[in-house]
Coordinates of C-alpha atoms and ligand atoms in Angstrom, one line a residue:
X1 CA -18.4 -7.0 5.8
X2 CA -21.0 -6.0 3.3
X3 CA -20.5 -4.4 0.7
X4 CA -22.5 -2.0 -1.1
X5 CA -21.5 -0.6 -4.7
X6 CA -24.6 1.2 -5.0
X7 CA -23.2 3.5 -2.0
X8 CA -21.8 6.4 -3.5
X9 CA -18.8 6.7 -1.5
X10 CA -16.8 4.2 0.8
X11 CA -16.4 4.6 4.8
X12 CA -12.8 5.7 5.6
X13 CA -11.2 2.6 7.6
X14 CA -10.8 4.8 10.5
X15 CA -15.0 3.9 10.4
X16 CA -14.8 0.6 8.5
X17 CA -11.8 -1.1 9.7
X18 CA -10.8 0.8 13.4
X19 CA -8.0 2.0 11.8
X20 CA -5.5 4.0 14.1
X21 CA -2.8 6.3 13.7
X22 CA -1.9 6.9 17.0
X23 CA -0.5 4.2 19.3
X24 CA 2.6 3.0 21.1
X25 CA 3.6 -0.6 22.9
X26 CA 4.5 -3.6 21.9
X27 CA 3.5 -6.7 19.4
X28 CA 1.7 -8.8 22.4
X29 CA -0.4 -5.8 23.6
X30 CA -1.2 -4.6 20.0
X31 CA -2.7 -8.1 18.6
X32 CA -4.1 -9.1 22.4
X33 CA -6.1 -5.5 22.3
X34 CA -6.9 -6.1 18.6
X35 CA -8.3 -10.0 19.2
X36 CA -10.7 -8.5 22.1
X37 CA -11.4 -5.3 20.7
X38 CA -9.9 -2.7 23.4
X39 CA -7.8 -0.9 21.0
X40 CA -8.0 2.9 21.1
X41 CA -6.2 5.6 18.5
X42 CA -4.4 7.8 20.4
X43 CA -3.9 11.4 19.4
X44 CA -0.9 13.3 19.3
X45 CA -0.4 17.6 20.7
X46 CA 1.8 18.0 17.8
X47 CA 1.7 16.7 14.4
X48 CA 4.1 17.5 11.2
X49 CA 2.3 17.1 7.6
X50 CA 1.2 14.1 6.7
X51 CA 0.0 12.5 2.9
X52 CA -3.6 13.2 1.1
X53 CA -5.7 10.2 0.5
X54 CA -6.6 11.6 -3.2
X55 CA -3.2 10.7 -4.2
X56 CA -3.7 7.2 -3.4
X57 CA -7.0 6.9 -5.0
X58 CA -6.2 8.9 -8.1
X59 CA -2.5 7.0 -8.1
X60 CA -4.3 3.7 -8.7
X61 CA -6.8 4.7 -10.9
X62 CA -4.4 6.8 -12.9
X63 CA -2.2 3.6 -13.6
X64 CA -5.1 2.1 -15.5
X65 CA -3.9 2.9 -19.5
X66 CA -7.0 4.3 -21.2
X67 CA -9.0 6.4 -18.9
X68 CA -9.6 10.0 -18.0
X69 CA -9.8 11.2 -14.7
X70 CA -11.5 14.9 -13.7
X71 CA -9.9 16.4 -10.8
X72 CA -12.5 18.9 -9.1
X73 CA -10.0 20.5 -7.3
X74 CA -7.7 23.8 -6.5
X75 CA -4.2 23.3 -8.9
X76 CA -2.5 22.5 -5.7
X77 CA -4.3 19.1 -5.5
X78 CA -3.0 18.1 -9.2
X79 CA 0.6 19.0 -8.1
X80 CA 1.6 15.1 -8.4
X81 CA -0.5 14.3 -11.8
X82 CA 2.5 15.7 -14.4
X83 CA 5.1 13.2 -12.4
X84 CA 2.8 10.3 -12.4
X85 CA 1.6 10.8 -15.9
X86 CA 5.6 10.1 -16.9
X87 CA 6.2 7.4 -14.5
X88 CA 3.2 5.4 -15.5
X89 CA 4.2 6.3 -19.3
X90 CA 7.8 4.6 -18.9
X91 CA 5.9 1.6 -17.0
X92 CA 4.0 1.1 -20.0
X93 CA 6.6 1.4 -22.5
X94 CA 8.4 -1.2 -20.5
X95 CA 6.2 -3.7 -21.7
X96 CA 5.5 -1.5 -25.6
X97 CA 2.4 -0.5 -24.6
X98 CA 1.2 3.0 -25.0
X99 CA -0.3 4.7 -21.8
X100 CA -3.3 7.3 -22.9
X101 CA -4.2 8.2 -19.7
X102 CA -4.9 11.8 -18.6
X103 CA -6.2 13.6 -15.7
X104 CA -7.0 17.0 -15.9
X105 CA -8.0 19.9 -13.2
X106 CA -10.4 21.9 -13.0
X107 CA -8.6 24.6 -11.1
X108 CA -11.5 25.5 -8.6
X109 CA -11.1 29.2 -7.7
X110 CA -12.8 31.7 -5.1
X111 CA -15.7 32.2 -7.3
X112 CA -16.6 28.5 -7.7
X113 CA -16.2 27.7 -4.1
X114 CA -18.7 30.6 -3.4
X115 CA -21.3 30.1 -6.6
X116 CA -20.3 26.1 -7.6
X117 CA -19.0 25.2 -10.5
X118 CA -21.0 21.8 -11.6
X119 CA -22.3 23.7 -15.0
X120 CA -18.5 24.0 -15.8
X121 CA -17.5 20.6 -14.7
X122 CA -19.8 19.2 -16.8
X123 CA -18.2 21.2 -20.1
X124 CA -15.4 20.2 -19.3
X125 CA -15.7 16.7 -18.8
X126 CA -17.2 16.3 -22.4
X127 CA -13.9 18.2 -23.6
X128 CA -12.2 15.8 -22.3
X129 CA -13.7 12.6 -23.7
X130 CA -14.0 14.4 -27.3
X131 CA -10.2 15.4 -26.7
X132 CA -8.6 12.1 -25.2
X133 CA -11.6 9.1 -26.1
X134 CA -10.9 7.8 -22.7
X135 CA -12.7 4.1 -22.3
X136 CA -14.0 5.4 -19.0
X137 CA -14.0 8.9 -16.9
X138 CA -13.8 9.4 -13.4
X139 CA -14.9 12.7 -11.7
X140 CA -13.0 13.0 -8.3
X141 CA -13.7 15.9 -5.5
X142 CA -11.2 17.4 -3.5
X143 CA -11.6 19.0 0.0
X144 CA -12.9 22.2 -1.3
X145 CA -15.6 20.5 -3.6
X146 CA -16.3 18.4 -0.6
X147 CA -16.8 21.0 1.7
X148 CA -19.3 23.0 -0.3
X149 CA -21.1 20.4 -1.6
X150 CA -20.4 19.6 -5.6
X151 CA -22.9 17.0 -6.7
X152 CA -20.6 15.1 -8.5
X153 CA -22.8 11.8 -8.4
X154 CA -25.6 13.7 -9.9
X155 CA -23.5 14.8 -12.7
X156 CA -21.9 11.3 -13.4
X157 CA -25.3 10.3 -13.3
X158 CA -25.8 12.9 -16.1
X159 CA -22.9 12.0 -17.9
X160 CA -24.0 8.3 -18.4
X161 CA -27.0 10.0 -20.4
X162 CA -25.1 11.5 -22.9
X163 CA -21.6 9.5 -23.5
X164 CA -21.1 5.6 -24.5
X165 CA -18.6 4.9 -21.7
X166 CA -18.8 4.4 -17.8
X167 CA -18.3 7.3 -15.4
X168 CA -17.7 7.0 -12.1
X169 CA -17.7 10.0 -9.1
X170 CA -14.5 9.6 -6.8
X171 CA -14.9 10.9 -3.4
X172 CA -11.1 11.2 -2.3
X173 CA -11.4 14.1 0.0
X174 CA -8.5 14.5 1.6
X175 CA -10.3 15.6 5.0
X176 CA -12.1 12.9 5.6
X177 CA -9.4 10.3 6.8
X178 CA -6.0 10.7 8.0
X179 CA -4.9 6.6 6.9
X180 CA -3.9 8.0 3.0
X181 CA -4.6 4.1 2.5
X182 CA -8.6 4.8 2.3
X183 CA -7.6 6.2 -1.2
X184 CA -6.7 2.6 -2.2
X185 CA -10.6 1.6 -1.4
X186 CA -11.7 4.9 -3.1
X187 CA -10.4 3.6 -6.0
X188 CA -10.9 -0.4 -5.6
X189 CA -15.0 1.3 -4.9
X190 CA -15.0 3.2 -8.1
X191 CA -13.8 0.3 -10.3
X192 CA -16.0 -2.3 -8.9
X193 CA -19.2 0.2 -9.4
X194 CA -18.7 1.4 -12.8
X195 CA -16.1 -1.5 -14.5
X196 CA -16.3 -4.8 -13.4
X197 CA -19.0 -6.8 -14.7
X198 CA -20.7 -9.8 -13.6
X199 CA -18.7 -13.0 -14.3
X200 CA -20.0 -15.1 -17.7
X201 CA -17.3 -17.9 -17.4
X202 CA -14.1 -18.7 -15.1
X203 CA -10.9 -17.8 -17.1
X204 CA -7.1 -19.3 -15.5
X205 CA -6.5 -15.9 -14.8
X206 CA -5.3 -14.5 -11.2
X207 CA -5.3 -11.1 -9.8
X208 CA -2.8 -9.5 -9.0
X209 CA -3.0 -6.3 -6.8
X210 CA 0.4 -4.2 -6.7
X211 CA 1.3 -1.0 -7.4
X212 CA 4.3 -0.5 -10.0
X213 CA 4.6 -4.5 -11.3
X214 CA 8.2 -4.5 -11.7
X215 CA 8.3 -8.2 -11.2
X216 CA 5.8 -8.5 -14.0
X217 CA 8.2 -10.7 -16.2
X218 CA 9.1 -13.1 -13.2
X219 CA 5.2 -13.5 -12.0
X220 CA 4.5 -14.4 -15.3
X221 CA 7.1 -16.9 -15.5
X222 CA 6.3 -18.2 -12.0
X223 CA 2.2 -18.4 -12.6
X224 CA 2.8 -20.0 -16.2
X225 CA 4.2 -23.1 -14.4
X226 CA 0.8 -23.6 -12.4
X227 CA -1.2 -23.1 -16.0
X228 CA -2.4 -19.4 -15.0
X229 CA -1.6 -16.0 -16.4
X230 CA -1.8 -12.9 -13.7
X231 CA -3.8 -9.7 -14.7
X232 CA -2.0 -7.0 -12.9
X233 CA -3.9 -4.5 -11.0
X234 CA -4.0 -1.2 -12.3
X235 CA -1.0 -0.5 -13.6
X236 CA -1.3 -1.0 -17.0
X237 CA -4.5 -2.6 -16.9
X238 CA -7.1 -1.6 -19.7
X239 CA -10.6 -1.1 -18.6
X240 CA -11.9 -3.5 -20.8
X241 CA -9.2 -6.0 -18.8
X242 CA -10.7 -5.1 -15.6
X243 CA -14.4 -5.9 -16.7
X244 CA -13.6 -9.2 -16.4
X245 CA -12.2 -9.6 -13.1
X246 CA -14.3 -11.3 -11.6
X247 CA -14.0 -14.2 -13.9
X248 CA -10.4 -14.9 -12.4
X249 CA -9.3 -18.0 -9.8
X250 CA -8.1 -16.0 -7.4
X251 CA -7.1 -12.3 -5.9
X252 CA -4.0 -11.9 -4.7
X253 CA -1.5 -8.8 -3.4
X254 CA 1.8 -8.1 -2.6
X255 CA 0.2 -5.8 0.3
X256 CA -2.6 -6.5 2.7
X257 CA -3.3 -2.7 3.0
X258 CA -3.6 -2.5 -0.9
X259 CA -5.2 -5.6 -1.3
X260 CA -7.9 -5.5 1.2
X261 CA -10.6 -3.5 -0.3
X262 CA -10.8 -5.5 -3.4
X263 CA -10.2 -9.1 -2.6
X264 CA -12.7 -8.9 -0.3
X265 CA -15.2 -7.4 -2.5
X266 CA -14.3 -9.6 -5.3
X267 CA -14.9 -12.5 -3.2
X268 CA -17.5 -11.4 -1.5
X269 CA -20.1 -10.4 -4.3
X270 CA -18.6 -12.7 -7.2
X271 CA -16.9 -15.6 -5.4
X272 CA -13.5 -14.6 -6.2
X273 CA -11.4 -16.1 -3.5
X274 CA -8.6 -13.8 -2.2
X275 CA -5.6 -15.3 -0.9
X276 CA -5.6 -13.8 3.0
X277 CA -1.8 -15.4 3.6
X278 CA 1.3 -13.4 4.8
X279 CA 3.0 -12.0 1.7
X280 CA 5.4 -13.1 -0.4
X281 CA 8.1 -11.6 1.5
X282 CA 10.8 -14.1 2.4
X283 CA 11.0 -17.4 2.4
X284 CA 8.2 -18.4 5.0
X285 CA 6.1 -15.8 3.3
X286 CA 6.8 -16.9 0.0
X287 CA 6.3 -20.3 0.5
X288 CA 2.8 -19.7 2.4
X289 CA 1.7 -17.9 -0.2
X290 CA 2.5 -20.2 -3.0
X291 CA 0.9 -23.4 -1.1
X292 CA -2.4 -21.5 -0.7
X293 CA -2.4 -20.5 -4.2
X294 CA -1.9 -24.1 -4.9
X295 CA -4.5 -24.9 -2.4
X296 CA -7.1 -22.8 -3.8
X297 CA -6.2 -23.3 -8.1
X298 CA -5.9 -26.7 -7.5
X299 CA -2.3 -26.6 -8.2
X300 CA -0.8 -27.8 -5.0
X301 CA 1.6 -30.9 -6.0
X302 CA 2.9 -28.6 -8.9
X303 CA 3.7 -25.8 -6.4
X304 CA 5.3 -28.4 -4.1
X305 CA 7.7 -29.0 -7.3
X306 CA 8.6 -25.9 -7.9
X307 CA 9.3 -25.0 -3.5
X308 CA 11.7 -28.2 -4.2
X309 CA 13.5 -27.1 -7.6
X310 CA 13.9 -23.3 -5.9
X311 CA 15.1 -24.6 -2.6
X312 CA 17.8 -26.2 -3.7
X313 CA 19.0 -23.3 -5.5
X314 CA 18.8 -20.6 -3.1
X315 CA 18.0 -21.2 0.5
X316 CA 21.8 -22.0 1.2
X317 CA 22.4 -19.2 -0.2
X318 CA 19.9 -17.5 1.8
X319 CA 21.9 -19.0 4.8
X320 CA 25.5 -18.2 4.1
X321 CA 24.3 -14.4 3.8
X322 CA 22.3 -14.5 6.8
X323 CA 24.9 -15.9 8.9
X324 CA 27.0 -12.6 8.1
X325 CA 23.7 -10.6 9.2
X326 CA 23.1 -12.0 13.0
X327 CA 23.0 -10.1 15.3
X328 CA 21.9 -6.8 13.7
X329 CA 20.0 -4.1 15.4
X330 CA 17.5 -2.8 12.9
X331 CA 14.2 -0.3 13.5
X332 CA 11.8 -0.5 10.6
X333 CA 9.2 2.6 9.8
X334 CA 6.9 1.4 6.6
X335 CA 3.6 1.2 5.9
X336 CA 1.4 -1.2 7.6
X337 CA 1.5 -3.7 4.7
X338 CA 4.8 -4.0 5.0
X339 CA 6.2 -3.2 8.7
X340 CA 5.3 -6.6 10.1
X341 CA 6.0 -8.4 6.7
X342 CA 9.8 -7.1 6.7
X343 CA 10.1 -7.8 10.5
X344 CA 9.3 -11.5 9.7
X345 CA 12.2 -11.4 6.9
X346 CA 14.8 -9.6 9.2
X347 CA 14.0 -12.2 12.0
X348 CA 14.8 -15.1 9.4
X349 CA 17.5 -13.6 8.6
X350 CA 18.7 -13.3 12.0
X351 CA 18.2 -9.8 12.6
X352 CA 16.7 -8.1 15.8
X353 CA 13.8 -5.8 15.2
X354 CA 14.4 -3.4 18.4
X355 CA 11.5 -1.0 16.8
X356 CA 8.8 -1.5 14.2
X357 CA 6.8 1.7 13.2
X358 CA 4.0 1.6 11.0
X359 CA 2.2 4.5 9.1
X360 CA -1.1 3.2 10.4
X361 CA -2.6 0.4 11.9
X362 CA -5.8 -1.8 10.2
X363 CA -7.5 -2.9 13.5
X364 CA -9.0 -5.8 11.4
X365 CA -9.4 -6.2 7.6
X366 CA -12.4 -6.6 5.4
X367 CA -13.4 -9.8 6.9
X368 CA -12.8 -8.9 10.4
X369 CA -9.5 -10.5 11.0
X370 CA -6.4 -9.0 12.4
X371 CA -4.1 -8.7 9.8
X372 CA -2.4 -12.2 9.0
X373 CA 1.2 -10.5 9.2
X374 CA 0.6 -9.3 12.5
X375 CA -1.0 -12.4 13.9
X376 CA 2.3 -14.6 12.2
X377 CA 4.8 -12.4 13.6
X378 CA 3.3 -12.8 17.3
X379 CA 2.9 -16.6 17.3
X380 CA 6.2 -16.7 15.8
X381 CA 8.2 -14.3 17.3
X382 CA 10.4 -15.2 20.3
X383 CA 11.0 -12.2 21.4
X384 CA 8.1 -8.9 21.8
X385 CA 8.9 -5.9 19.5
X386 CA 8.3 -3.0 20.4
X387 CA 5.6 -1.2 17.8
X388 CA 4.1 2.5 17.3
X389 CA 1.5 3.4 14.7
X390 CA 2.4 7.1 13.0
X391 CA 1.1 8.8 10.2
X392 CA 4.8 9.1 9.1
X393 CA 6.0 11.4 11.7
X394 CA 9.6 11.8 11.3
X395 CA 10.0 13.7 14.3
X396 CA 9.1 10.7 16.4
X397 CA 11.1 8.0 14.0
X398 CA 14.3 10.7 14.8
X399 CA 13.6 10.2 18.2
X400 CA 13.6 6.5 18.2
X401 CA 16.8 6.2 16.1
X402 CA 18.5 8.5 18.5
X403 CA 17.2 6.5 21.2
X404 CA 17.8 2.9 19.9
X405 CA 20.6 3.8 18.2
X406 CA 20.5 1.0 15.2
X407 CA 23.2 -0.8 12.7
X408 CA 20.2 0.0 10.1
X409 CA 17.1 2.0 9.4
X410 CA 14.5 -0.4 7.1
X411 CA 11.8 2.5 5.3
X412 CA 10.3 2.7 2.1
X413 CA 9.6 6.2 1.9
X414 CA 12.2 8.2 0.7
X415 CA 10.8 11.4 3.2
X416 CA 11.5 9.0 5.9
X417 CA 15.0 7.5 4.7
X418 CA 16.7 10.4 4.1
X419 CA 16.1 11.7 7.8
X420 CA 17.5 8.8 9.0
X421 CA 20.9 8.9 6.7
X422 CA 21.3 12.2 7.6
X423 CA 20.9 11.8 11.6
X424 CA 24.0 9.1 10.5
X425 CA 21.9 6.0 10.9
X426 CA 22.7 3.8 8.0
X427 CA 19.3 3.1 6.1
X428 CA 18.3 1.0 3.4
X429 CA 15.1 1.9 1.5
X430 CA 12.8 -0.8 -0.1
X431 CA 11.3 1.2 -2.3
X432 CA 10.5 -1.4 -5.0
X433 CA 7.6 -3.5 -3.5
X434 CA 9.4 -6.8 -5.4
X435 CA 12.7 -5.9 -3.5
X436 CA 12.4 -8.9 -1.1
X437 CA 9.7 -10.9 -3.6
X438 CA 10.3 -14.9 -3.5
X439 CA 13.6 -16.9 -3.0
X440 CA 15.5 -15.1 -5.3
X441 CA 14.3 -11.7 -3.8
X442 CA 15.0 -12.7 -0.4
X443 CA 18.9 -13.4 -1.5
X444 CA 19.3 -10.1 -3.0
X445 CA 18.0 -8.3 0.1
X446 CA 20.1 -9.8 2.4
X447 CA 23.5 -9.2 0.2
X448 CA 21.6 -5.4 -0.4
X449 CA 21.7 -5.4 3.4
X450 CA 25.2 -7.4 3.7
X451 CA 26.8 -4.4 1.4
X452 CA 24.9 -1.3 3.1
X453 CA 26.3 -2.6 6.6
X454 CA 30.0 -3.5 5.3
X455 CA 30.3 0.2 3.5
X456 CA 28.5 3.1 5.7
X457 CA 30.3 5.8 4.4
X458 CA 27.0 7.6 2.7
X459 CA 25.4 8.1 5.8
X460 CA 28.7 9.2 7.7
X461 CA 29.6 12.1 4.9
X462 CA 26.1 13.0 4.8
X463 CA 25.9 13.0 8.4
X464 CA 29.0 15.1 8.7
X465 CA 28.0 17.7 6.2
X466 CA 24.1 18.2 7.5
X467 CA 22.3 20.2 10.1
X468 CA 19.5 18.7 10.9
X469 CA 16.6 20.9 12.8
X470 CA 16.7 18.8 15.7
X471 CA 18.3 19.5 18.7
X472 CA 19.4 17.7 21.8
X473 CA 16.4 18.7 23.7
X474 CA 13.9 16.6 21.5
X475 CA 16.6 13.4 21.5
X476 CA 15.7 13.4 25.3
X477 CA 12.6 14.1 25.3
X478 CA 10.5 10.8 25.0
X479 CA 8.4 10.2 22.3
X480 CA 5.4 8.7 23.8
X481 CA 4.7 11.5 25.4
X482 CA 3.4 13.5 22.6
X483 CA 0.8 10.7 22.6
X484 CA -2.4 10.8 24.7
X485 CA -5.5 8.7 24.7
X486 CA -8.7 10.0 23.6
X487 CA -11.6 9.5 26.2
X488 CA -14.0 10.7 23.2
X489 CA -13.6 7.2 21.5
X490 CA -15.9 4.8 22.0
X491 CA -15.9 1.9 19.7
Ligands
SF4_501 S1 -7.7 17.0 -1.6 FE1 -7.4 18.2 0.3 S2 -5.7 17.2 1.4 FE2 -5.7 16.4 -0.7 S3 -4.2 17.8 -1.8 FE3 -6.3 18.7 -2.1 S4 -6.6 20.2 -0.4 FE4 -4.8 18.8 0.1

């Protein structure tokens, strides 16, 4: 795909990438109508609430440690910024470095929706950068701001004029998509406009797109034996860090749905190559990973080194845990990144994937391919899964688990976990993206597993002690019928 930085705002990947929300079948038919292009969203007659897209975009932006971000938008909008302001704080501090973010709101009321409220935006944006000496700004709409039309690139444009750092417009309406994950290209768009520069030299640096880097310490470790360093992406990047990305080897992520927007660009306008593997999820992902890294860096014979040194130590191990696993029943409901990633660790670990439901499905990614996970589970798999695509509708997970009936629940969303524990399905959540990162990741899963299937008391007591809203009629009503095609599309 090209791409266009001088384009204001990104296309959603419902428009970009065919992205889907609505769908229900199985691994064979999703990847054969993906490969010849038949695929169709479906829509549903009912839908509970689902996530903005601003929180995404403004998430990854906010991680970055010395910028400012201006939120055009109602209070409502900013309910998350106080919580991620202290998260991204303590994920600083981990490593003694001070975060100086901010975002501020500008609490867009009746009379600016009616009159506009650009003359006021722009006071306020220069408060802010007298106040806080951010290294860059971002001004970000909102639906309302959206909807009436707030030249924000026209004031960012003014901005430049007048203060020595970049500014960048956000358009992160929540409206315009219903796959939250176009806020991850919102961002990836705004940093490549207004921060990265052209590259001057090539520095043994690798990107590393993820969201909250808690295996910073061990990728450091792991990327120092190959002679590299990574530069994590945004967490607790700098903006003068990110300028330079485009001098580095390599992109890489520990999500395809996170990752795609920016490896792609990165490769595509500065020659950045962006490792397109499965992730580093278990072992076969791990090791796929690693070897193309090697591939690409140059490094291959010392990554084949380290695969020997780290198998020895752990894939028995691996094995002995595993063999206590066969035989589980497990459904999955995750993001798209991640649902076909974990069903490949389950299946090595010899558990059966009776339902796999993802939050949204990327028909292709930025350089037209089906999404590598998706392609490996299917020429890998023995046995079809059955898959939907949900914008994290609970009500249909619920009906699934009562359906199905699982030894485990595998989410990593805490609003779809805890529906799950309290229907009395044991769940695990995997809420740390590193959870089942690498050999030694991949171990500690399967005992994390091994102990929530050996002790299922939590889900029983909370089970025992809960109402939950749904009744008996829903449990036999079946799902897929709140899905219908729509004739409308034509792709
Ligand atoms: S941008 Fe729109 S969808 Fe997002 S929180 Fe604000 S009003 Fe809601």
């Amino acid at each position: 795909m090209a791409f266009n930085l001088k384009s204001a705002a990104v296309q959603t990947r419902e428009s970009r990438l065919g992205s889907i929300t609505g769908y229900e079948g199985d691994l064979y038919d999703l990847v054969e109508q993906s490969r010849c292009g038949s695929l169709r969203n479906c829509e549903r007659c009912f839908s509970q609430s689902s996530m903005c897209l601003s929180i995404c975009a403004l998430g990854q932006l906010g991680g970055i440690r010395d910028v400012a971000i201006l939120y055009h938008a109602p209070s409502g909008c900013c309910a998350t910024a106080a919580g991620a302001k202290v998260m991204y704080r303590q994920i600083g501090a981990v490593i003694g470095k001070e975060y100086r973010s901010n975002m501020v709101g500008t609490d867009i009321d009746e009379s600016d929706t009616v009159f506009g409220a650009l003359d006021t935006v722009h006071d306020i944006a220069r408060t802010v950068v007298e106040t806080y000496h951010p290294s860059a700004l971002f001004i970000a709409s909102s639906c309302v701001t959206g909807v009436i039309g707030e030249d924000i690139d026209s004031l960012a444009e003014e901005l430049k004029e007048e203060i020595d750092i970049p500014v960048m417009s956000v358009h992160c309406e929540g409206f315009k998509s219903r796959v939250w994950a176009s806020g991850f290209d919102i961002s990836d768009h705004a940093v490549l406009q207004g921060i990265v520069k052209p590259p001057k030299e090539k520095r043994q640096v690798i990107n590393f797109k993820n969201f909250f880097e808690s295996a910073r310490p061990e990728i450091t470790r792991l990327f120092a034996e190959f002679g590299v360093t990574p530069q994590f992406l945004y967490v607790n990047s700098t903006v003068e860090e990110l300028s330079h990305i485009s001098e580095s080897l390599a992109t890489v992520c520990i999500c395809g749905t996170l990752g795609t927007y920016l490896g792609n660009a990165l490769e595509e306008l500065y020659g950045v190559p962006y490792i397109r593997t499965v992730n580093p999820l278990g072992v076969t992902g791990y090791e796929t990973w690693l070897r193309e890294i090697g591939r690409v860096i140059g490094k291959s014979e010392e990554v084949e080194v380290y695969i020997t040194r780290e198998r020895a130590i752990y894939i028995s191990q691996i094995e002995e845990v595993a063999k206590e696993l066969k035989g589980l029943r497990a459904v999955i409901g995750m993001g798209p990144g991640y649902t076909y990633e974990v069903a490949r660790v389950l299946a090595e670990l010899g558990i059966d994937v009776v339902w796999a439901a993802a939050w949204h499905y990327d028909y292709k990614y930025d350089n037209g391919d089906v999404p590598p996970a998706l392609e490996h589970l299917r020429n890998t798999t023995p046995n079809n899964i059955k898959l939907s695509v949900a914008d994290q509708q609970n009500y249909e997970v619920m009906n699934i688990l009562a359906e199905y009936k699982p030894d485990l629940y595998f989410s990593r969303h805490p609003g779809s976990t805890v529906w799950a524990i309290k229907q009395g399905v044991t769940a695990v959540y995997v809420a740390d993206e590193y959870m089942i990162f690498g050999y030694k990741g991949t171990l500690s899963f399967a005992k994390t597993v091994l102990d929530t299937v050996r002790n299922r008391s939590f889900a029983e007591n909370l089970a025992a002690h809960t109402q939950v809203p749904y009744t008996d009629w829903w449990y036999k009503q079946n799902h897929s019928d709140m899905l219908k095609p729509n004739p409308a599309e034509v792709r």
